[in-house]
PDB file of C-alpha atoms in Angstrom:
ATOM      1  CA  MET A   1     109.458  82.399  86.556  1.00  0.00           C
ATOM      2  CA  MET A   2     109.960  84.713  89.529  1.00  0.00           C
ATOM      3  CA  LYS A   3     108.936  87.719  87.427  1.00  0.00           C
ATOM      4  CA  ASN A   4     105.615  86.053  86.575  1.00  0.00           C
ATOM      5  CA  PHE A   5     105.015  85.294  90.248  1.00  0.00           C
ATOM      6  CA  PHE A   6     105.561  88.911  91.323  1.00  0.00           C
ATOM      7  CA  LEU A   7     103.186  90.137  88.588  1.00  0.00           C
ATOM      8  CA  ARG A   8     100.310  87.902  89.685  1.00  0.00           C
ATOM      9  CA  SER A   9      97.272  89.574  91.168  1.00  0.00           C
ATOM     10  CA  LEU A  10      96.743  89.266  94.917  1.00  0.00           C
ATOM     11  CA  PRO A  11      93.288  90.627  95.842  1.00  0.00           C
ATOM     12  CA  GLN A  12      93.053  92.024  99.361  1.00  0.00           C
ATOM     13  CA  GLU A  13      90.233  91.554 101.824  1.00  0.00           C
ATOM     14  CA  ASP A  14      88.361  94.729 102.695  1.00  0.00           C
ATOM     15  CA  GLY A  15      88.333  94.045 106.424  1.00  0.00           C
ATOM     16  CA  GLY A  16      91.923  93.046 107.058  1.00  0.00           C
ATOM     17  CA  ASN A  17      92.634  92.481 110.757  1.00  0.00           C
ATOM     18  CA  TRP A  18      95.592  94.763 111.346  1.00  0.00           C
ATOM     19  CA  LEU A  19      95.438  94.353 115.113  1.00  0.00           C
ATOM     20  CA  TYR A  20      96.108  90.654 114.614  1.00  0.00           C
ATOM     21  CA  ALA A  21      98.884  91.490 112.135  1.00  0.00           C
ATOM     22  CA  GLY A  22     100.389  93.860 114.718  1.00  0.00           C
ATOM     23  CA  LEU A  23     100.311  91.188 117.415  1.00  0.00           C
ATOM     24  CA  VAL A  24     102.031  88.739 115.057  1.00  0.00           C
ATOM     25  CA  ALA A  25     104.692  91.343 114.225  1.00  0.00           C
ATOM     26  CA  GLY A  26     105.180  92.046 117.919  1.00  0.00           C
ATOM     27  CA  GLY A  27     105.531  88.346 118.637  1.00  0.00           C
ATOM     28  CA  ILE A  28     108.173  88.002 115.914  1.00  0.00           C
ATOM     29  CA  VAL A  29     110.116  91.007 117.223  1.00  0.00           C
ATOM     30  CA  PHE A  30     109.958  89.677 120.784  1.00  0.00           C
ATOM     31  CA  PHE A  31     111.150  86.239 119.706  1.00  0.00           C
ATOM     32  CA  ILE A  32     114.040  87.667 117.686  1.00  0.00           C
ATOM     33  CA  LEU A  33     115.220  90.080 120.374  1.00  0.00           C
ATOM     34  CA  PHE A  34     114.715  87.823 123.383  1.00  0.00           C
ATOM     35  CA  PHE A  35     115.950  84.518 121.963  1.00  0.00           C
ATOM     36  CA  LEU A  36     118.196  85.346 118.987  1.00  0.00           C
ATOM     37  CA  ARG A  37     119.600  88.542 120.578  1.00  0.00           C
ATOM     38  CA  PRO A  38     120.897  90.440 117.541  1.00  0.00           C
ATOM     39  CA  PHE A  39     122.375  93.988 117.619  1.00  0.00           C
ATOM     40  CA  GLY A  40     124.771  92.952 120.411  1.00  0.00           C
ATOM     41  CA  LEU A  41     121.972  92.182 122.894  1.00  0.00           C
ATOM     42  CA  GLY A  42     123.834  89.054 123.962  1.00  0.00           C
ATOM     43  CA  GLN A  43     126.188  91.343 125.929  1.00  0.00           C
ATOM     44  CA  TYR A  44     123.365  93.238 127.677  1.00  0.00           C
ATOM     45  CA  GLN A  45     123.635  92.856 131.453  1.00  0.00           C
ATOM     46  CA  GLY A  46     120.197  94.167 132.408  1.00  0.00           C
ATOM     47  CA  ASN A  47     116.732  92.612 132.296  1.00  0.00           C
ATOM     48  CA  LEU A  48     116.363  91.527 128.677  1.00  0.00           C
ATOM     49  CA  PHE A  49     112.638  90.854 129.036  1.00  0.00           C
ATOM     50  CA  VAL A  50     111.937  94.425 130.120  1.00  0.00           C
ATOM     51  CA  LEU A  51     114.194  95.694 127.329  1.00  0.00           C
ATOM     52  CA  THR A  52     112.250  93.857 124.626  1.00  0.00           C
ATOM     53  CA  LEU A  53     108.840  95.166 125.760  1.00  0.00           C
ATOM     54  CA  PRO A  54     109.044  98.682 124.229  1.00  0.00           C
ATOM     55  CA  PHE A  55     110.396  97.289 120.953  1.00  0.00           C
ATOM     56  CA  THR A  56     107.563  94.734 120.908  1.00  0.00           C
ATOM     57  CA  ALA A  57     104.977  97.409 121.713  1.00  0.00           C
ATOM     58  CA  TRP A  58     106.324  99.591 118.890  1.00  0.00           C
ATOM     59  CA  ALA A  59     106.047  96.692 116.424  1.00  0.00           C
ATOM     60  CA  VAL A  60     102.393  96.165 117.410  1.00  0.00           C
ATOM     61  CA  ALA A  61     101.456  99.868 117.327  1.00  0.00           C
ATOM     62  CA  GLY A  62     103.516 100.663 114.226  1.00  0.00           C
ATOM     63  CA  THR A  63     102.064  97.763 112.243  1.00  0.00           C
ATOM     64  CA  TYR A  64      98.503  98.642 113.247  1.00  0.00           C
ATOM     65  CA  ALA A  65      98.951 102.317 112.332  1.00  0.00           C
ATOM     66  CA  TYR A  66     100.699 101.455 109.071  1.00  0.00           C
ATOM     67  CA  GLY A  67      97.863  99.168 108.062  1.00  0.00           C
ATOM     68  CA  TRP A  68      95.154 101.785 108.559  1.00  0.00           C
ATOM     69  CA  LEU A  69      96.996 104.935 107.514  1.00  0.00           C
ATOM     70  CA  ALA A  70      99.159 103.687 104.638  1.00  0.00           C
ATOM     71  CA  PHE A  71      98.336 100.170 103.461  1.00  0.00           C
ATOM     72  CA  LYS A  72      94.545 100.417 103.164  1.00  0.00           C
ATOM     73  CA  PRO A  73      94.555 103.746 101.240  1.00  0.00           C
ATOM     74  CA  TRP A  74      97.264 102.364  98.942  1.00  0.00           C
ATOM     75  CA  VAL A  75      95.160  99.277  98.166  1.00  0.00           C
ATOM     76  CA  ARG A  76      92.042 101.373  97.527  1.00  0.00           C
ATOM     77  CA  HIS A  77      93.877 103.566  95.006  1.00  0.00           C
ATOM     78  CA  THR A  78      95.534 100.639  93.172  1.00  0.00           C
ATOM     79  CA  ALA A  79      93.520  99.128  90.320  1.00  0.00           C
ATOM     80  CA  THR A  80      95.113  95.660  90.556  1.00  0.00           C
ATOM     81  CA  TRP A  81      97.002  94.718  93.688  1.00  0.00           C
ATOM     82  CA  ARG A  82      99.820  92.361  92.769  1.00  0.00           C
ATOM     83  CA  VAL A  83     102.358  90.221  94.595  1.00  0.00           C
ATOM     84  CA  TRP A  84     105.108  92.826  94.105  1.00  0.00           C
ATOM     85  CA  HIS A  85     102.868  95.462  95.734  1.00  0.00           C
ATOM     86  CA  GLN A  86     102.525  93.194  98.754  1.00  0.00           C
ATOM     87  CA  CYS A  87     106.288  92.639  98.960  1.00  0.00           C
ATOM     88  CA  VAL A  88     107.052  96.369  98.723  1.00  0.00           C
ATOM     89  CA  ALA A  89     104.363  97.148 101.314  1.00  0.00           C
ATOM     90  CA  ILE A  90     105.864  94.701 103.813  1.00  0.00           C
ATOM     91  CA  LEU A  91     109.385  95.987 103.151  1.00  0.00           C
ATOM     92  CA  LEU A  92     108.188  99.543 103.840  1.00  0.00           C
ATOM     93  CA  LEU A  93     106.675  98.291 107.074  1.00  0.00           C
ATOM     94  CA  LEU A  94     110.050  96.795 107.962  1.00  0.00           C
ATOM     95  CA  CYS A  95     111.658 100.189 107.296  1.00  0.00           C
ATOM     96  CA  LEU A  96     109.153 101.811 109.641  1.00  0.00           C
ATOM     97  CA  ILE A  97     109.825  99.244 112.367  1.00  0.00           C
ATOM     98  CA  SER A  98     113.577  99.674 111.843  1.00  0.00           C
ATOM     99  CA  LEU A  99     113.276 103.441 112.229  1.00  0.00           C
ATOM    100  CA  GLY A 100     111.285 103.014 115.429  1.00  0.00           C
ATOM    101  CA  ASN A 101     113.811 100.541 116.797  1.00  0.00           C
ATOM    102  CA  PHE A 102     116.602 102.996 116.036  1.00  0.00           C
ATOM    103  CA  VAL A 103     114.804 105.763 117.963  1.00  0.00           C
ATOM    104  CA  LEU A 104     114.064 103.441 120.900  1.00  0.00           C
ATOM    105  CA  ASP A 105     117.691 102.331 120.982  1.00  0.00           C
ATOM    106  CA  TRP A 106     118.776 105.973 121.059  1.00  0.00           C
ATOM    107  CA  ILE A 107     116.397 106.726 123.948  1.00  0.00           C
ATOM    108  CA  TRP A 108     117.009 103.556 125.959  1.00  0.00           C
ATOM    109  CA  PHE A 109     120.776 103.355 125.699  1.00  0.00           C
ATOM    110  CA  GLU A 110     121.336 107.117 125.279  1.00  0.00           C
ATOM    111  CA  SER A 111     123.587 106.327 122.346  1.00  0.00           C
ATOM    112  CA  GLU A 112     124.706 108.993 119.918  1.00  0.00           C
ATOM    113  CA  PRO A 113     122.564 108.809 116.752  1.00  0.00           C
ATOM    114  CA  SER A 114     124.483 108.323 113.536  1.00  0.00           C
ATOM    115  CA  MET A 115     123.809 107.253 109.989  1.00  0.00           C
ATOM    116  CA  ASP A 116     126.036 104.198 110.410  1.00  0.00           C
ATOM    117  CA  HIS A 117     124.011 103.156 113.454  1.00  0.00           C
ATOM    118  CA  PHE A 118     120.738 103.584 111.556  1.00  0.00           C
ATOM    119  CA  LEU A 119     122.026 101.695 108.513  1.00  0.00           C
ATOM    120  CA  GLY A 120     123.175  98.908 110.814  1.00  0.00           C
ATOM    121  CA  TYR A 121     119.666  98.601 112.242  1.00  0.00           C
ATOM    122  CA  THR A 122     118.181  98.676 108.748  1.00  0.00           C
ATOM    123  CA  TYR A 123     120.592  96.019 107.504  1.00  0.00           C
ATOM    124  CA  GLU A 124     119.864  93.666 110.393  1.00  0.00           C
ATOM    125  CA  THR A 125     116.117  94.234 110.040  1.00  0.00           C
ATOM    126  CA  PHE A 126     116.157  93.477 106.317  1.00  0.00           C
ATOM    127  CA  LEU A 127     118.467  90.502 106.799  1.00  0.00           C
ATOM    128  CA  ILE A 128     115.875  88.932 109.067  1.00  0.00           C
ATOM    129  CA  GLY A 129     112.778  90.471 107.489  1.00  0.00           C
ATOM    130  CA  ILE A 130     113.245  89.673 103.790  1.00  0.00           C
ATOM    131  CA  PRO A 131     113.056  85.855 104.175  1.00  0.00           C
ATOM    132  CA  ILE A 132     110.035  86.329 106.463  1.00  0.00           C
ATOM    133  CA  THR A 133     108.476  88.657 103.873  1.00  0.00           C
ATOM    134  CA  LEU A 134     108.905  86.229 100.968  1.00  0.00           C
ATOM    135  CA  THR A 135     107.612  83.318 103.046  1.00  0.00           C
ATOM    136  CA  THR A 136     104.610  85.316 104.283  1.00  0.00           C
ATOM    137  CA  VAL A 137     103.658  86.525 100.801  1.00  0.00           C
ATOM    138  CA  ALA A 138     103.994  83.042  99.288  1.00  0.00           C
ATOM    139  CA  LEU A 139     101.853  81.465 102.017  1.00  0.00           C
ATOM    140  CA  ASP A 140      99.299  84.273 101.760  1.00  0.00           C
ATOM    141  CA  TYR A 141      99.117  83.812  97.993  1.00  0.00           C
ATOM    142  CA  GLN A 142      98.527  80.063  98.325  1.00  0.00           C
ATOM    143  CA  LYS A 143      95.889  80.637 101.025  1.00  0.00           C
ATOM    144  CA  ARG A 144      93.988  83.103  98.848  1.00  0.00           C
ATOM    145  CA  LEU A 145      94.131  80.716  95.891  1.00  0.00           C
ATOM    146  CA  ARG A 146      92.651  77.923  98.028  1.00  0.00           C
ATOM    147  CA  ASN A 147      89.914  80.238  99.337  1.00  0.00           C
ATOM    148  CA  ARG A 148      89.006  81.427  95.830  1.00  0.00           C
ATOM    149  CA  LEU A 149      88.951  77.842  94.542  1.00  0.00           C
ATOM    150  CA  ALA A 150      86.700  76.761  97.425  1.00  0.00           C
ATOM    151  CA  THR A 151      84.350  79.670  96.688  1.00  0.00           C
ATOM    152  CA  LEU A 152      84.218  78.798  92.986  1.00  0.00           C
ATOM    153  CA  LEU A 153      83.507  75.150  93.769  1.00  0.00           C
ATOM    154  CA  GLN A 154      80.667  76.095  96.113  1.00  0.00           C
ATOM    155  CA  LYS A 155      79.127  78.378  93.505  1.00  0.00           C
ATOM    156  CA  ASP A 156      79.582  75.719  90.819  1.00  0.00           C
ATOM    157  CA  GLU A 157      77.885  73.031  92.914  1.00  0.00           C
ATOM    158  CA  ALA A 158      74.990  75.360  93.692  1.00  0.00           C
ATOM    159  CA  ALA A 159      74.599  76.272  90.005  1.00  0.00           C
ATOM    160  CA  GLN A 160      74.565  72.596  88.955  1.00  0.00           C
ATOM    161  CA  VAL A 161      71.690  71.588  91.229  1.00  0.00           C
ATOM    162  CA  GLY A 162      68.817  70.318  89.079  1.00  0.00           C
ATOM    163  CA  GLN A 163      70.760  70.635  85.790  1.00  0.00           C
ATOM    164  CA  THR A 164      71.214  67.700  83.438  1.00  0.00           C
ATOM    165  CA  ILE A 165      73.570  67.058  80.537  1.00  0.00           C
ATOM    166  CA  THR A 166      72.978  64.805  77.508  1.00  0.00           C
ATOM    167  CA  PHE A 167      75.815  63.193  75.573  1.00  0.00           C
ATOM    168  CA  HIS A 168      74.856  61.989  72.087  1.00  0.00           C
ATOM    169  CA  ASP A 169      75.921  58.637  70.681  1.00  0.00           C
ATOM    170  CA  SER A 170      76.455  58.775  66.900  1.00  0.00           C
ATOM    171  CA  SER A 171      76.335  55.012  66.362  1.00  0.00           C
ATOM    172  CA  VAL A 172      73.276  53.526  64.608  1.00  0.00           C
ATOM    173  CA  ARG A 173      71.885  51.710  67.622  1.00  0.00           C
ATOM    174  CA  GLY A 174      73.463  53.931  70.228  1.00  0.00           C
ATOM    175  CA  GLU A 175      71.514  55.534  73.015  1.00  0.00           C
ATOM    176  CA  ASP A 176      72.179  59.025  74.312  1.00  0.00           C
ATOM    177  CA  LEU A 177      73.382  59.327  77.888  1.00  0.00           C
ATOM    178  CA  THR A 178      71.650  61.816  80.177  1.00  0.00           C
ATOM    179  CA  LEU A 179      73.240  62.639  83.539  1.00  0.00           C
ATOM    180  CA  ALA A 180      72.838  65.104  86.323  1.00  0.00           C
ATOM    181  CA  MET A 181      75.504  67.773  85.838  1.00  0.00           C
ATOM    182  CA  ALA A 182      76.852  67.172  89.354  1.00  0.00           C
ATOM    183  CA  ASP A 183      77.341  63.448  88.611  1.00  0.00           C
ATOM    184  CA  PHE A 184      79.551  63.927  85.537  1.00  0.00           C
ATOM    185  CA  LEU A 185      83.237  63.343  86.329  1.00  0.00           C
ATOM    186  CA  TYR A 186      85.264  63.333  83.098  1.00  0.00           C
ATOM    187  CA  ALA A 187      85.463  61.989  79.550  1.00  0.00           C
ATOM    188  CA  GLU A 188      88.364  60.152  77.928  1.00  0.00           C
ATOM    189  CA  ALA A 189      88.941  59.475  74.224  1.00  0.00           C
ATOM    190  CA  GLN A 190      89.473  55.879  73.088  1.00  0.00           C
ATOM    191  CA  LYS A 191      90.117  55.838  69.312  1.00  0.00           C
ATOM    192  CA  ASN A 192      86.658  56.454  67.761  1.00  0.00           C
ATOM    193  CA  PHE A 193      84.879  56.304  71.084  1.00  0.00           C
ATOM    194  CA  VAL A 194      84.653  58.363  74.237  1.00  0.00           C
ATOM    195  CA  ASP A 195      84.310  56.902  77.716  1.00  0.00           C
ATOM    196  CA  ILE A 196      82.076  58.960  79.989  1.00  0.00           C
ATOM    197  CA  TYR A 197      82.802  58.535  83.703  1.00  0.00           C
ATOM    198  CA  PHE A 198      80.069  59.481  86.147  1.00  0.00           C
ATOM    199  CA  LEU A 199      78.694  58.841  89.606  1.00  0.00           C
ATOM    200  CA  ASN A 200      75.846  56.413  90.093  1.00  0.00           C
ATOM    201  CA  GLY A 201      74.980  56.591  93.737  1.00  0.00           C
ATOM    202  CA  ASP A 202      78.205  55.906  95.597  1.00  0.00           C
ATOM    203  CA  ARG A 203      79.887  54.126  92.689  1.00  0.00           C
ATOM    204  CA  VAL A 204      81.918  55.442  89.757  1.00  0.00           C
ATOM    205  CA  GLU A 205      80.687  54.006  86.445  1.00  0.00           C
ATOM    206  CA  HIS A 206      81.452  54.654  82.804  1.00  0.00           C
ATOM    207  CA  ARG A 207      79.656  54.382  79.490  1.00  0.00           C
ATOM    208  CA  GLN A 208      81.272  54.208  76.066  1.00  0.00           C
ATOM    209  CA  LEU A 209      79.783  56.354  73.313  1.00  0.00           C
ATOM    210  CA  ARG A 210      80.688  56.641  69.654  1.00  0.00           C
ATOM    211  CA  ALA A 211      81.663  60.296  69.705  1.00  0.00           C
ATOM    212  CA  THR A 212      84.604  62.674  69.834  1.00  0.00           C
ATOM    213  CA  LEU A 213      85.864  64.907  72.599  1.00  0.00           C
ATOM    214  CA  ALA A 214      84.826  67.909  70.531  1.00  0.00           C
ATOM    215  CA  SER A 215      81.232  66.689  70.276  1.00  0.00           C
ATOM    216  CA  VAL A 216      81.142  65.847  73.980  1.00  0.00           C
ATOM    217  CA  LEU A 217      82.406  69.325  74.795  1.00  0.00           C
ATOM    218  CA  ALA A 218      79.707  70.798  72.550  1.00  0.00           C
ATOM    219  CA  ASP A 219      77.073  68.713  74.339  1.00  0.00           C
ATOM    220  CA  ALA A 220      78.354  69.909  77.716  1.00  0.00           C
ATOM    221  CA  LYS A 221      77.886  73.608  76.932  1.00  0.00           C
ATOM    222  CA  ASP A 222      79.542  74.419  80.223  1.00  0.00           C
ATOM    223  CA  ARG A 223      82.576  76.663  80.501  1.00  0.00           C
ATOM    224  CA  ASN A 224      83.672  74.922  83.714  1.00  0.00           C
ATOM    225  CA  ILE A 225      84.313  71.750  81.697  1.00  0.00           C
ATOM    226  CA  PHE A 226      87.578  72.116  79.821  1.00  0.00           C
ATOM    227  CA  GLN A 227      89.847  69.968  77.687  1.00  0.00           C
ATOM    228  CA  CYS A 228      93.197  68.813  79.052  1.00  0.00           C
ATOM    229  CA  HIS A 229      95.278  66.751  76.625  1.00  0.00           C
ATOM    230  CA  ARG A 230      93.058  63.775  75.665  1.00  0.00           C
ATOM    231  CA  SER A 231      90.567  64.098  78.508  1.00  0.00           C
ATOM    232  CA  PHE A 232      88.611  66.871  80.174  1.00  0.00           C
TER     233      PHE A 232
END
């Protein structure tokens, strides 16, 4: 299940607002440092607000630069951008922010740089960043699905303007039913008959025809009308 999710395509917008993304990243870093106070900041005796400013500024600048210099070229050179690409891209951004935080910590506190210190920063950053990454990617994926669905519905409604559809009744005295494509709702099989549900003004009405779902689907001749179990 998770493997299928990570392999799903996630098309990217050409004009992504990386300044906005940088401001969001800076806001998250400020909130974490100022309110949650990881990395032993709870024992800091100085002005914590002033301390968080350079780390916040680095998150904004680093995210903005990463978006333009690394992320956008990567997307352009990738045939199909998938969910796992997005996750890896955000994790690499977290590594960049972690590296910057490590350098700022070394400058601000004049601490001796060490691999253990760097790995500690990386661990804390990933501990906080991975849940944020998964949540962000999942929400972004759902948002893009909703936007694509809304676009498809708009195009479908525009394409259906002025089009009609005729459903044939195979009974001896039956009369064919002709509807505007936009008024057709769905069809449901009832033994040897099919109930056609449609809009008539502001009301939902139905008409029973002697037909099959297969024949109704053939009459529809529209790929946006599909069969689902006994109705479509």
